């Protein structure tokens, strides 16, 4: 399909997008009406929304439309997983200039669709409007399947802190791209790919709930900052040990060497990988790929190897 | 609260917004975690999303932040009503420049909250990010309460076509504002207010479902265009009669006279009032304020007083 979305028109564009979006079993009524109707057999629905704005959350010269779709879907589906739920559908609002190539929007839809397929979920509805900057608003719904939701506020002294998924890969990839490394070779290329397409461990969310997680969070803003949310919400202190993160750090050393970055800093403060971090009673036998990285104590705040860590390395959307 | 949202910071802003948002009984877990958890006792959830962009859907010199909040909430809650459902919660994503006054965002939140209170629903979650243009992404969820969803595709020859709510008021208000009428007197002021704050007949959606509506739609893009969607989805023709719209037209004549506009054209093609339009078996006794304005026949398309109507007067977001 050639031409701009302005030439295609709103209804032509929407029809072309819908034609690319298969609907999953949770969708009782899909795109094309005033609203979608989604199955919520559990009697509860998990719901979260995120905005991505061009220039702030992605760059079109660094990420393809397909990658932006993958990333936008992953970001919201990871939030659903972090409640201990399974994603069911996305609703996607797109703001875009009339001059944008229709092909870009179709590739975005393909990315959304394919990331949904990992869960599996589907894109059940949306909206397109004209805007100066490309804006992608993603709402994800999820199903707790009878489980209690795992919040940020249940961590207790004596718990262990564990993570599942990548840490710092997206930050490393961003640093490589910022250093002009668009053509970087493997193994560095994996970090760039991780920046373009996070790979959240979706199944680890419900798994954590089943294992008895007391608190769970999606690492979107950096481990330090996000575990800080758990510490604050739970009224506990969290102690991280970098000797338990050696593997996570080591894998990023080649990238750090290439750009003069700090691999440990990426692991501790890099966001957008959408790993899951949680707290579990010490008695729980955590199966791989969960890795224990610290523990929960009394008090407040977060220390790394016994010292307070300046959490300002995280991501404030207005800083 | 003085200062910009950049000065306040993301977390300070979110905390101040959350403090203004009471949570309704449908909210099992409200703002502040990775996702909200919403009651869906029916076993299904209705879900719809809309984007509003400054300069395209609102102007800050024409509408206050509070009004933008009312309008943004109304737009999505009306979509829920148009399925025959009752709105339960909104999730709201806000993109805004760091220089925006924090007070503007708080007033927006108040508008969202107060429009929700009409239903009643509540704002159960959201996201704030930095963006050049103010962008408001609203997702509304709703509860069918055991009813079948009323889609666009069930209209049958022999049905009557009826509407509930205002038609053309927002278009008249827009024309008055465009003519420089910021200080217009009553009764014209009601049109300007209607442009700033639509008043969708939320309860009429579930009522229509109970009455046996065969098709239902939210009139967001204009009566002609939106009934055209029903005609197409249902495979029927729709016949509108302007003699059944005399009251709707008459109320707009003073505004039309003031700006040299056409009251009938506003009624037929004006969007954003979020009236509900539906089709019902002719045997149904429709209570006020439902008004019959036409009928459903065989064939396709839409005629007004027996003639085809150029539906291009509606709203294409990329035109």
Coordinates of C-alpha atoms in Angstrom, one line a residue:
Chain A
X1 CA 0.0 0.0 0.0
X2 CA 1.5 3.3 -1.1
X3 CA 0.6 6.9 -0.2
X4 CA 0.0 8.8 2.9
X5 CA -2.7 8.2 5.5
X6 CA -4.1 11.6 4.5
X7 CA -4.6 10.3 1.0
X8 CA -6.0 7.0 2.3
X9 CA -8.4 8.7 4.7
X10 CA -9.4 7.8 8.2
X11 CA -11.9 5.0 7.2
X12 CA -9.7 3.5 4.6
X13 CA -6.8 3.4 7.0
X14 CA -8.8 1.9 9.8
X15 CA -10.2 -0.8 7.4
X16 CA -6.7 -1.7 6.2
X17 CA -5.4 -1.9 9.8
X18 CA -8.3 -4.0 11.0
X19 CA -7.8 -6.5 8.1
X20 CA -4.3 -7.3 9.5
X21 CA -5.5 -8.0 13.1
X22 CA -6.7 -11.5 13.9
X23 CA -8.8 -11.6 17.1
X24 CA -8.2 -14.0 20.0
X25 CA -10.7 -16.0 22.0
X26 CA -11.0 -13.3 24.6
X27 CA -12.6 -11.0 22.0
X28 CA -16.4 -11.3 21.9
X29 CA -16.8 -8.2 19.7
X30 CA -13.7 -6.8 18.0
X31 CA -12.9 -3.6 16.1
X32 CA -15.5 -1.7 14.1
X33 CA -18.2 -0.8 16.6
X34 CA -18.5 2.0 19.3
X35 CA -16.5 -0.3 21.7
X36 CA -15.1 -3.8 21.9
X37 CA -16.6 -6.5 24.2
X38 CA -14.0 -8.6 25.9
X39 CA -14.4 -11.8 27.9
X40 CA -13.6 -11.3 31.7
X41 CA -14.6 -14.7 33.0
X42 CA -12.7 -14.0 36.2
X43 CA -15.2 -11.3 37.2
X44 CA -12.3 -8.8 37.3
X45 CA -10.2 -7.1 34.6
X46 CA -6.7 -5.7 34.9
X47 CA -6.3 -2.5 33.0
X48 CA -3.3 -0.2 32.3
X49 CA -2.5 2.6 29.8
X50 CA 0.7 4.1 28.4
X51 CA 1.6 6.8 25.9
X52 CA 4.6 6.7 23.6
X53 CA 5.5 9.9 21.8
X54 CA 7.9 10.2 18.9
X55 CA 11.2 11.9 19.8
X56 CA 10.6 11.1 23.5
X57 CA 10.1 7.3 23.5
X58 CA 11.2 6.3 20.0
X59 CA 13.0 7.8 17.0
X60 CA 12.0 6.8 13.5
X61 CA 15.6 6.7 12.4
X62 CA 16.5 4.3 15.2
X63 CA 13.4 2.1 15.2
X64 CA 11.2 0.8 12.4
X65 CA 7.4 1.2 12.7
X66 CA 7.3 -2.5 13.3
X67 CA 9.7 -2.2 16.2
X68 CA 7.7 0.7 17.7
X69 CA 4.6 -1.5 17.6
X70 CA 6.4 -4.3 19.3
X71 CA 7.7 -2.0 22.0
X72 CA 4.4 -0.2 22.5
X73 CA 2.6 -3.5 23.0
X74 CA 5.3 -4.9 25.2
X75 CA 5.3 -1.9 27.5
X76 CA 1.6 -2.3 28.4
X77 CA 1.5 -6.1 28.4
X78 CA 4.4 -6.2 30.8
X79 CA 2.4 -4.0 33.2
X80 CA -0.4 -6.6 33.0
X81 CA 2.1 -9.4 33.7
X82 CA 3.4 -7.4 36.7
X83 CA 0.0 -7.8 38.4
X84 CA 0.1 -11.6 38.0
X85 CA -2.3 -11.5 35.1
X86 CA -2.4 -12.7 31.5
X87 CA -2.9 -10.0 28.8
X88 CA -6.0 -10.4 26.8
X89 CA -6.4 -7.4 24.5
X90 CA -4.9 -4.0 23.6
X91 CA -6.8 -0.9 22.6
X92 CA -4.5 1.4 20.6
X93 CA -5.0 5.1 19.9
X94 CA -2.7 6.6 17.2
X95 CA -2.1 10.2 16.6
X96 CA -0.2 10.9 13.4
X97 CA 0.4 13.6 10.7
X98 CA -1.6 13.3 7.5
X99 CA 1.7 13.0 5.6
X100 CA 2.7 9.8 7.4
X101 CA 3.1 6.9 5.0
X102 CA 0.2 4.5 5.3
X103 CA 2.8 1.7 5.1
X104 CA 4.3 3.0 8.4
X105 CA 0.9 2.6 10.2
X106 CA 0.4 -0.9 8.8
X107 CA 3.9 -1.9 9.9
X108 CA 3.1 -0.5 13.4
X109 CA -0.1 -2.6 13.4
X110 CA 2.0 -5.7 12.4
X111 CA 4.3 -5.0 15.3
X112 CA 1.5 -4.6 17.8
X113 CA -0.1 -7.8 16.5
X114 CA 3.1 -9.9 16.6
X115 CA 4.0 -8.8 20.2
X116 CA 0.4 -9.6 21.2
X117 CA 0.8 -13.1 19.7
X118 CA 3.6 -13.8 22.1
X119 CA 1.2 -13.6 25.1
X120 CA -1.2 -14.4 23.2
X121 CA -3.4 -11.4 23.1
X122 CA -4.9 -9.3 20.3
X123 CA -5.6 -5.7 19.3
X124 CA -9.4 -5.4 19.8
X125 CA -10.0 -1.7 19.2
X126 CA -8.5 1.7 18.7
X127 CA -8.7 5.2 17.3
X128 CA -6.8 7.3 14.8
X129 CA -6.6 11.0 14.9
X130 CA -4.5 13.7 13.3
X131 CA -1.5 15.0 15.3
X132 CA 1.8 16.7 14.6
X133 CA 3.9 14.1 16.4
X134 CA 3.3 10.4 16.1
X135 CA 1.7 9.3 19.4
X136 CA 0.8 5.8 20.3
X137 CA -1.6 5.3 23.3
X138 CA -1.8 1.7 24.3
X139 CA -4.3 0.3 26.9
X140 CA -3.8 -3.4 27.8
X141 CA -6.4 -5.5 29.6
X142 CA -5.7 -8.7 31.4
X143 CA -7.2 -11.7 33.1
X144 CA -6.2 -12.7 36.7
X145 CA -7.6 -16.3 36.1
X146 CA -8.7 -16.5 39.7
X147 CA -5.4 -15.3 41.2
X148 CA -5.1 -12.4 43.6
X149 CA -3.4 -9.4 42.0
X150 CA 0.2 -8.9 43.1
X151 CA 0.6 -5.3 44.0
X152 CA 3.7 -3.3 45.0
X153 CA 2.7 -3.1 48.7
X154 CA 3.0 -6.6 50.0
X155 CA 6.8 -7.0 50.5
X156 CA 7.7 -8.1 54.0
X157 CA 11.1 -8.1 55.9
X158 CA 12.7 -11.5 55.3
X159 CA 11.6 -11.8 51.7
X160 CA 14.0 -12.3 48.9
X161 CA 14.2 -9.9 46.0
X162 CA 14.4 -11.6 42.6
X163 CA 14.2 -10.6 38.9
X164 CA 13.3 -12.3 35.7
X165 CA 14.2 -10.9 32.3
X166 CA 16.9 -8.6 30.9
X167 CA 18.4 -5.7 32.9
X168 CA 20.2 -2.9 31.2
X169 CA 20.1 -4.2 27.7
X170 CA 17.9 -1.4 26.4
X171 CA 20.1 1.2 28.1
X172 CA 23.2 -0.4 26.5
X173 CA 21.5 -0.4 23.1
X174 CA 20.4 3.2 23.5
X175 CA 24.0 4.1 24.3
X176 CA 25.3 2.3 21.3
X177 CA 22.7 4.0 19.0
X178 CA 23.6 7.4 20.6
X179 CA 27.2 6.7 19.8
X180 CA 26.3 6.3 16.2
X181 CA 26.4 2.5 16.3
X182 CA 23.6 1.8 13.9
X183 CA 25.7 -0.9 12.2
X184 CA 27.1 -2.5 15.3
X185 CA 28.1 -6.2 15.1
X186 CA 27.0 -9.1 17.2
X187 CA 27.2 -9.5 20.2
X188 CA 26.6 -5.7 20.6
X189 CA 23.7 -5.8 18.1
X190 CA 21.6 -7.8 20.6
X191 CA 21.6 -4.8 22.9
X192 CA 20.4 -2.5 20.0
X193 CA 17.7 -5.1 19.2
X194 CA 16.8 -5.2 22.9
X195 CA 16.3 -1.4 22.8
X196 CA 14.1 -1.6 19.8
X197 CA 12.1 -4.7 21.0
X198 CA 12.0 -5.4 24.7
X199 CA 11.2 -9.0 25.5
X200 CA 9.3 -9.0 28.8
X201 CA 9.0 -12.4 30.5
X202 CA 5.2 -12.3 30.3
X203 CA 4.6 -15.8 31.7
X204 CA 6.8 -15.0 34.8
X205 CA 4.1 -12.6 36.1
X206 CA 1.4 -15.3 36.6
X207 CA 4.1 -17.7 37.7
X208 CA 5.3 -15.2 40.4
X209 CA 1.7 -15.0 41.7
X210 CA 1.4 -18.8 41.8
X211 CA 4.7 -19.0 43.6
X212 CA 3.5 -16.6 46.3
X213 CA 5.1 -13.3 45.3
X214 CA 4.4 -10.7 47.9
X215 CA 5.1 -7.8 45.6
X216 CA 5.8 -7.5 41.9
X217 CA 6.7 -4.7 39.5
X218 CA 7.5 -4.1 35.8
X219 CA 11.1 -2.7 35.5
X220 CA 10.3 0.1 33.1
X221 CA 12.2 3.0 34.8
X222 CA 15.2 1.1 36.1
X223 CA 15.7 -1.5 38.9
X224 CA 16.6 1.0 41.6
X225 CA 13.7 3.3 40.9
X226 CA 11.1 0.6 40.4
X227 CA 12.2 -1.4 43.5
X228 CA 12.1 1.9 45.3
X229 CA 8.4 2.0 44.5
X230 CA 8.0 -1.4 46.2
X231 CA 10.0 -0.3 49.2
X232 CA 7.8 2.8 49.6
X233 CA 4.5 1.1 49.0
X234 CA 5.4 -1.8 51.3
X235 CA 7.0 0.3 54.0
X236 CA 10.2 -1.8 53.9
X237 CA 13.9 -1.4 53.1
X238 CA 15.4 -3.3 50.1
X239 CA 19.0 -4.5 50.0
X240 CA 20.6 -5.3 46.7
X241 CA 23.8 -7.2 46.3
X242 CA 25.8 -6.7 43.1
X243 CA 27.7 -10.0 43.7
X244 CA 24.3 -11.6 42.8
X245 CA 24.2 -9.6 39.5
X246 CA 27.6 -10.6 38.1
X247 CA 26.1 -12.5 35.2
X248 CA 23.7 -9.6 34.3
X249 CA 26.6 -7.2 34.4
X250 CA 29.1 -9.4 32.5
X251 CA 26.9 -9.7 29.5
X252 CA 26.9 -5.9 29.1
X253 CA 30.7 -5.4 29.5
X254 CA 31.4 -5.6 25.7
X255 CA 28.8 -2.9 25.1
X256 CA 30.1 -0.8 27.9
X257 CA 33.7 -1.1 26.6
X258 CA 32.5 -0.1 23.2
X259 CA 31.0 3.2 24.3
X260 CA 32.8 3.9 27.5
X261 CA 29.6 3.2 29.5
X262 CA 29.2 1.5 32.9
X263 CA 27.6 -2.0 32.7
X264 CA 26.6 -2.0 36.4
X265 CA 24.9 1.4 36.1
X266 CA 22.9 0.1 33.2
X267 CA 21.8 -3.0 35.2
X268 CA 20.8 -0.9 38.2
X269 CA 19.2 2.1 36.5
X270 CA 18.5 1.2 32.9
X271 CA 14.8 1.2 32.0
X272 CA 12.6 -0.1 29.2
X273 CA 13.7 -3.7 29.3
X274 CA 10.5 -4.6 31.1
X275 CA 12.0 -7.3 33.3
X276 CA 9.8 -8.3 36.3
X277 CA 11.1 -7.7 39.8
X278 CA 9.4 -9.1 42.8
X279 CA 9.6 -10.1 46.4
X280 CA 9.0 -13.6 47.6
X281 CA 9.0 -15.4 51.0
X282 CA 12.5 -16.8 51.6
X283 CA 11.0 -20.3 51.8
X284 CA 9.9 -20.2 48.2
X285 CA 12.0 -22.2 45.8
X286 CA 12.4 -19.9 42.8
X287 CA 12.9 -21.7 39.5
X288 CA 15.1 -20.3 36.8
X289 CA 15.1 -17.9 35.1
X290 CA 14.2 -16.1 38.4
X291 CA 17.4 -14.9 40.0
X292 CA 17.7 -13.6 43.6
X293 CA 19.5 -10.3 43.7
X294 CA 18.8 -9.1 47.2
X295 CA 16.5 -9.1 50.3
X296 CA 13.9 -7.2 52.1
X297 CA 14.5 -5.7 55.5
X298 CA 13.0 -3.3 58.0
X299 CA 13.4 0.4 57.5
X300 CA 13.0 2.2 54.2
X301 CA 14.7 3.0 51.0
X302 CA 17.2 1.0 49.0
X303 CA 20.8 0.1 49.5
X304 CA 23.3 -1.4 47.0
X305 CA 26.0 -3.5 48.7
X306 CA 25.2 -1.8 52.0
X307 CA 25.3 1.8 50.8
X308 CA 22.4 4.1 49.8
X309 CA 22.2 4.4 46.1
X310 CA 21.3 7.7 44.4
X311 CA 18.1 6.7 42.7
X312 CA 18.1 9.8 40.4
X313 CA 19.6 7.7 37.6
X314 CA 16.0 6.5 36.8
X315 CA 13.6 8.0 34.4
X316 CA 11.4 11.0 35.3
X317 CA 9.2 11.9 32.3
X318 CA 9.6 15.6 32.8
X319 CA 13.2 15.7 33.9
Chain B
X1 CA -0.7 24.7 43.3
X2 CA 1.6 27.0 41.2
X3 CA 4.4 26.2 38.8
X4 CA 4.8 24.0 35.8
X5 CA 4.5 20.3 35.6
X6 CA 8.3 20.2 34.8
X7 CA 9.0 21.9 38.1
X8 CA 6.6 19.6 40.0
X9 CA 8.0 16.4 38.3
X10 CA 6.2 13.3 37.1
X11 CA 5.7 11.7 40.5
X12 CA 4.6 14.9 42.2
X13 CA 2.2 15.6 39.5
X14 CA 0.8 12.0 39.5
X15 CA 0.4 12.1 43.3
X16 CA -1.5 15.5 43.1
X17 CA -3.8 14.2 40.5
X18 CA -4.5 10.9 42.2
X19 CA -5.4 12.8 45.4
X20 CA -8.3 14.5 43.5
X21 CA -9.8 11.3 42.2
X22 CA -12.2 9.4 44.4
X23 CA -12.7 5.7 43.4
X24 CA -16.0 4.1 42.7
X25 CA -17.2 0.7 43.8
X26 CA -16.1 -0.9 40.5
X27 CA -12.5 -0.2 41.4
X28 CA -10.9 -3.1 43.3
X29 CA -7.4 -1.5 42.9
X30 CA -7.0 2.1 41.8
X31 CA -4.1 4.3 40.6
X32 CA -0.6 3.7 41.8
X33 CA 0.3 0.2 40.8
X34 CA 1.4 -1.3 37.5
X35 CA -2.3 -1.6 36.5
X36 CA -5.7 -1.1 38.0
X37 CA -8.1 -4.0 38.8
X38 CA -11.7 -3.4 37.9
X39 CA -14.8 -5.4 38.8
X40 CA -16.4 -7.1 35.8
X41 CA -19.1 -9.1 37.5
X42 CA -20.9 -9.6 34.2
X43 CA -18.0 -11.7 32.9
X44 CA -17.5 -9.3 30.0
X45 CA -16.1 -5.9 29.8
X46 CA -16.8 -3.2 27.2
X47 CA -13.7 -1.2 26.2
X48 CA -13.1 1.8 24.0
X49 CA -10.3 4.3 23.5
X50 CA -10.1 7.9 22.1
X51 CA -7.4 10.4 21.6
X52 CA -7.9 14.2 21.8
X53 CA -5.1 16.5 20.5
X54 CA -4.8 20.2 21.2
X55 CA -5.5 22.3 18.1
X56 CA -7.4 19.4 16.5
X57 CA -10.0 18.5 19.1
X58 CA -9.8 21.5 21.5
X59 CA -8.3 24.9 21.7
X60 CA -7.0 26.2 25.0
X61 CA -8.4 29.7 24.3
X62 CA -11.9 28.3 23.6
X63 CA -12.0 25.6 26.3
X64 CA -10.8 25.5 29.9
X65 CA -8.8 22.6 31.1
X66 CA -11.8 21.6 33.1
X67 CA -14.0 21.6 30.0
X68 CA -11.4 19.5 28.1
X69 CA -11.6 17.0 30.9
X70 CA -15.4 16.9 30.8
X71 CA -15.4 16.5 27.0
X72 CA -12.6 13.9 26.9
X73 CA -14.5 11.7 29.5
X74 CA -17.8 12.3 27.8
X75 CA -16.6 11.2 24.4
X76 CA -15.4 7.7 25.6
X77 CA -18.2 7.2 28.1
X78 CA -20.7 7.8 25.4
X79 CA -19.1 5.1 23.3
X80 CA -19.7 2.7 26.2
X81 CA -23.3 3.8 26.5
X82 CA -23.8 3.2 22.8
X83 CA -23.1 -0.5 23.4
X84 CA -25.9 -0.6 26.0
X85 CA -23.4 -0.6 28.8
X86 CA -22.8 1.4 31.9
X87 CA -19.3 3.1 32.2
X88 CA -17.3 1.9 35.2
X89 CA -13.8 3.5 34.9
X90 CA -11.5 5.6 32.7
X91 CA -7.8 5.2 32.2
X92 CA -6.3 8.4 31.0
X93 CA -2.9 9.0 29.3
X94 CA -1.7 12.6 29.2
X95 CA 1.0 14.0 27.0
X96 CA 2.0 17.5 27.8
X97 CA 4.9 20.0 27.6
X98 CA 7.0 20.4 30.7
X99 CA 6.1 24.1 30.7
X100 CA 2.4 23.4 31.1
X101 CA 1.0 24.8 34.4
X102 CA 0.4 22.1 36.9
X103 CA -2.9 23.8 37.7
X104 CA -4.1 23.1 34.1
X105 CA -3.5 19.3 34.7
X106 CA -5.4 19.4 38.0
X107 CA -8.3 21.2 36.4
X108 CA -8.3 18.6 33.6
X109 CA -8.4 15.9 36.3
X110 CA -11.3 17.7 37.9
X111 CA -13.2 17.7 34.6
X112 CA -12.6 14.0 34.0
X113 CA -13.7 13.3 37.6
X114 CA -16.9 15.3 37.4
X115 CA -18.0 13.9 34.1
X116 CA -17.3 10.4 35.5
X117 CA -19.5 11.3 38.4
X118 CA -22.5 11.8 36.1
X119 CA -22.4 8.1 35.1
X120 CA -21.1 7.4 37.9
X121 CA -17.7 6.1 37.0
X122 CA -14.1 7.0 38.2
X123 CA -10.6 7.5 36.8
X124 CA -8.8 4.4 37.9
X125 CA -5.5 4.8 36.2
X126 CA -3.3 6.6 33.8
X127 CA 0.0 7.8 32.5
X128 CA 1.8 11.1 32.0
X129 CA 4.5 11.7 29.5
X130 CA 6.2 14.7 28.0
X131 CA 4.9 15.8 24.5
X132 CA 5.0 19.0 22.5
X133 CA 1.2 19.1 22.0
X134 CA -1.3 18.4 24.8
X135 CA -2.7 15.0 24.1
X136 CA -5.4 13.2 26.1
X137 CA -5.9 9.5 25.5
X138 CA -9.0 8.2 27.3
X139 CA -10.0 4.5 27.6
X140 CA -13.4 3.8 29.0
X141 CA -14.5 0.4 30.4
X142 CA -18.1 -0.5 30.9
X143 CA -20.4 -3.1 32.3
X144 CA -23.2 -4.7 30.3
X145 CA -25.0 -5.9 33.4
X146 CA -26.2 -9.0 31.7
X147 CA -27.5 -7.3 28.6
X148 CA -26.4 -8.3 25.1
X149 CA -24.3 -5.6 23.5
X150 CA -26.1 -3.5 21.0
X151 CA -24.0 -3.3 17.9
X152 CA -24.3 -1.3 14.6
X153 CA -25.3 -4.3 12.6
X154 CA -28.7 -5.4 13.9
X155 CA -31.0 -2.9 12.2
X156 CA -33.8 -4.5 10.2
X157 CA -36.3 -3.2 7.5
X158 CA -39.4 -1.9 9.3
X159 CA -37.5 -0.6 12.3
X160 CA -37.8 3.0 13.4
X161 CA -34.8 5.3 13.8
X162 CA -34.7 7.4 16.9
X163 CA -32.3 9.7 18.7
X164 CA -31.8 10.8 22.3
X165 CA -29.7 13.8 23.2
X166 CA -28.7 17.0 21.5
X167 CA -28.0 17.3 17.7
X168 CA -26.0 20.1 16.2
X169 CA -25.5 22.1 19.4
X170 CA -21.8 21.6 19.4
X171 CA -21.5 22.5 15.8
X172 CA -23.5 25.7 16.5
X173 CA -21.2 26.5 19.4
X174 CA -18.2 25.9 17.3
X175 CA -19.5 28.3 14.6
X176 CA -20.2 31.0 17.3
X177 CA -16.7 30.6 18.7
X178 CA -15.2 30.7 15.2
X179 CA -17.2 33.9 14.5
X180 CA -15.5 35.5 17.6
X181 CA -18.5 35.0 19.8
X182 CA -16.7 34.3 23.1
X183 CA -19.0 36.6 24.9
X184 CA -22.3 35.5 23.3
X185 CA -25.5 36.0 25.4
X186 CA -28.0 33.4 26.3
X187 CA -29.7 31.6 24.6
X188 CA -26.7 31.4 22.2
X189 CA -24.3 30.7 25.1
X190 CA -25.9 27.3 25.6
X191 CA -24.5 26.2 22.3
X192 CA -21.0 27.4 23.2
X193 CA -21.3 25.6 26.5
X194 CA -22.5 22.5 24.6
X195 CA -19.4 22.6 22.4
X196 CA -17.2 22.8 25.5
X197 CA -19.1 20.2 27.5
X198 CA -21.2 17.7 25.6
X199 CA -24.0 16.1 27.7
X200 CA -24.4 12.5 26.4
X201 CA -27.6 10.8 27.6
X202 CA -25.6 8.0 29.2
X203 CA -28.6 6.2 30.7
X204 CA -30.3 6.1 27.4
X205 CA -27.8 3.5 26.2
X206 CA -28.8 0.7 28.6
X207 CA -32.4 1.9 28.3
X208 CA -32.2 1.3 24.6
X209 CA -30.8 -2.1 25.1
X210 CA -33.7 -3.0 27.5
X211 CA -36.2 -1.6 25.1
X212 CA -35.0 -4.0 22.4
X213 CA -32.8 -1.7 20.2
X214 CA -31.6 -3.5 17.2
X215 CA -28.7 -1.1 16.5
X216 CA -27.2 1.8 18.4
X217 CA -24.4 4.3 17.8
X218 CA -22.9 7.4 19.5
X219 CA -23.3 10.4 17.3
X220 CA -19.8 11.7 17.4
X221 CA -19.2 12.4 13.7
X222 CA -22.6 13.7 12.7
X223 CA -26.0 12.0 12.4
X224 CA -25.8 11.3 8.6
X225 CA -22.3 9.8 8.9
X226 CA -23.0 7.8 12.0
X227 CA -26.3 6.4 10.8
X228 CA -24.5 5.6 7.6
X229 CA -22.3 3.3 9.7
X230 CA -25.4 1.5 10.9
X231 CA -26.9 1.3 7.4
X232 CA -23.6 -0.2 6.1
X233 CA -23.1 -2.6 9.0
X234 CA -26.7 -3.8 9.0
X235 CA -27.1 -4.0 5.2
X236 CA -30.2 -1.7 5.2
X237 CA -31.3 1.7 3.9
X238 CA -32.2 4.5 6.4
X239 CA -34.8 7.1 5.6
X240 CA -34.7 10.3 7.7
X241 CA -37.5 12.8 7.7
X242 CA -36.7 16.4 8.5
X243 CA -40.4 17.1 9.5
X244 CA -39.6 14.9 12.5
X245 CA -36.6 17.1 13.4
X246 CA -38.4 20.4 13.5
X247 CA -37.9 20.9 17.3
X248 CA -34.2 20.0 17.0
X249 CA -33.7 22.5 14.2
X250 CA -35.8 25.3 15.7
X251 CA -33.7 25.5 18.8
X252 CA -30.7 26.2 16.7
X253 CA -32.2 28.9 14.5
X254 CA -31.1 31.9 16.7
X255 CA -27.5 30.6 16.5
X256 CA -27.8 30.1 12.8
X257 CA -29.2 33.6 12.3
X258 CA -26.3 35.0 14.4
X259 CA -23.6 33.5 12.3
X260 CA -25.3 32.9 8.9
X261 CA -25.2 29.2 9.5
X262 CA -27.7 26.5 8.6
X263 CA -29.5 24.9 11.6
X264 CA -30.7 21.9 9.6
X265 CA -27.2 21.2 8.4
X266 CA -25.9 21.3 12.0
X267 CA -28.5 18.9 13.1
X268 CA -27.8 16.4 10.2
X269 CA -24.0 16.7 10.1
X270 CA -22.8 18.3 13.4
X271 CA -20.6 16.0 15.5
X272 CA -19.4 15.9 19.0
X273 CA -22.7 16.2 20.8
X274 CA -22.6 12.5 21.6
X275 CA -26.3 11.9 21.2
X276 CA -27.3 8.3 20.9
X277 CA -29.0 7.2 17.7
X278 CA -30.6 3.8 17.3
X279 CA -33.0 1.5 15.5
X280 CA -35.9 -0.2 17.2
X281 CA -38.7 -2.5 16.2
X282 CA -41.7 -0.4 15.2
X283 CA -43.7 -2.2 17.9
X284 CA -41.6 -0.7 20.7
X285 CA -43.2 2.2 22.5
X286 CA -40.3 4.6 22.9
X287 CA -40.5 6.8 25.9
X288 CA -39.3 10.4 25.9
X289 CA -36.7 11.8 25.4
X290 CA -36.3 9.3 22.6
X291 CA -37.6 10.9 19.3
X292 CA -38.3 9.0 16.2
X293 CA -36.7 10.7 13.2
X294 CA -37.0 8.1 10.4
X295 CA -37.2 4.5 9.5
X296 CA -35.2 1.5 8.2
X297 CA -35.9 0.0 4.8
X298 CA -34.4 -2.4 2.3
X299 CA -31.5 -1.3 0.1
X300 CA -28.6 0.7 1.3
X301 CA -27.4 4.2 2.1
X302 CA -29.3 7.0 3.7
X303 CA -31.8 9.4 2.3
X304 CA -33.2 12.6 3.8
X305 CA -36.8 13.4 2.8
X306 CA -36.5 10.9 0.0
X307 CA -33.3 12.2 -1.5
X308 CA -29.7 10.9 -1.1
X309 CA -27.7 13.2 1.2
X310 CA -24.1 14.0 0.6
X311 CA -22.6 12.5 3.7
X312 CA -19.3 14.3 3.2
X313 CA -20.4 16.9 5.7
X314 CA -19.2 14.6 8.5
X315 CA -15.9 14.4 10.2
X316 CA -12.9 12.6 8.6
X317 CA -10.0 12.9 11.0
X318 CA -7.5 13.3 8.1
X319 CA -9.6 15.5 5.8

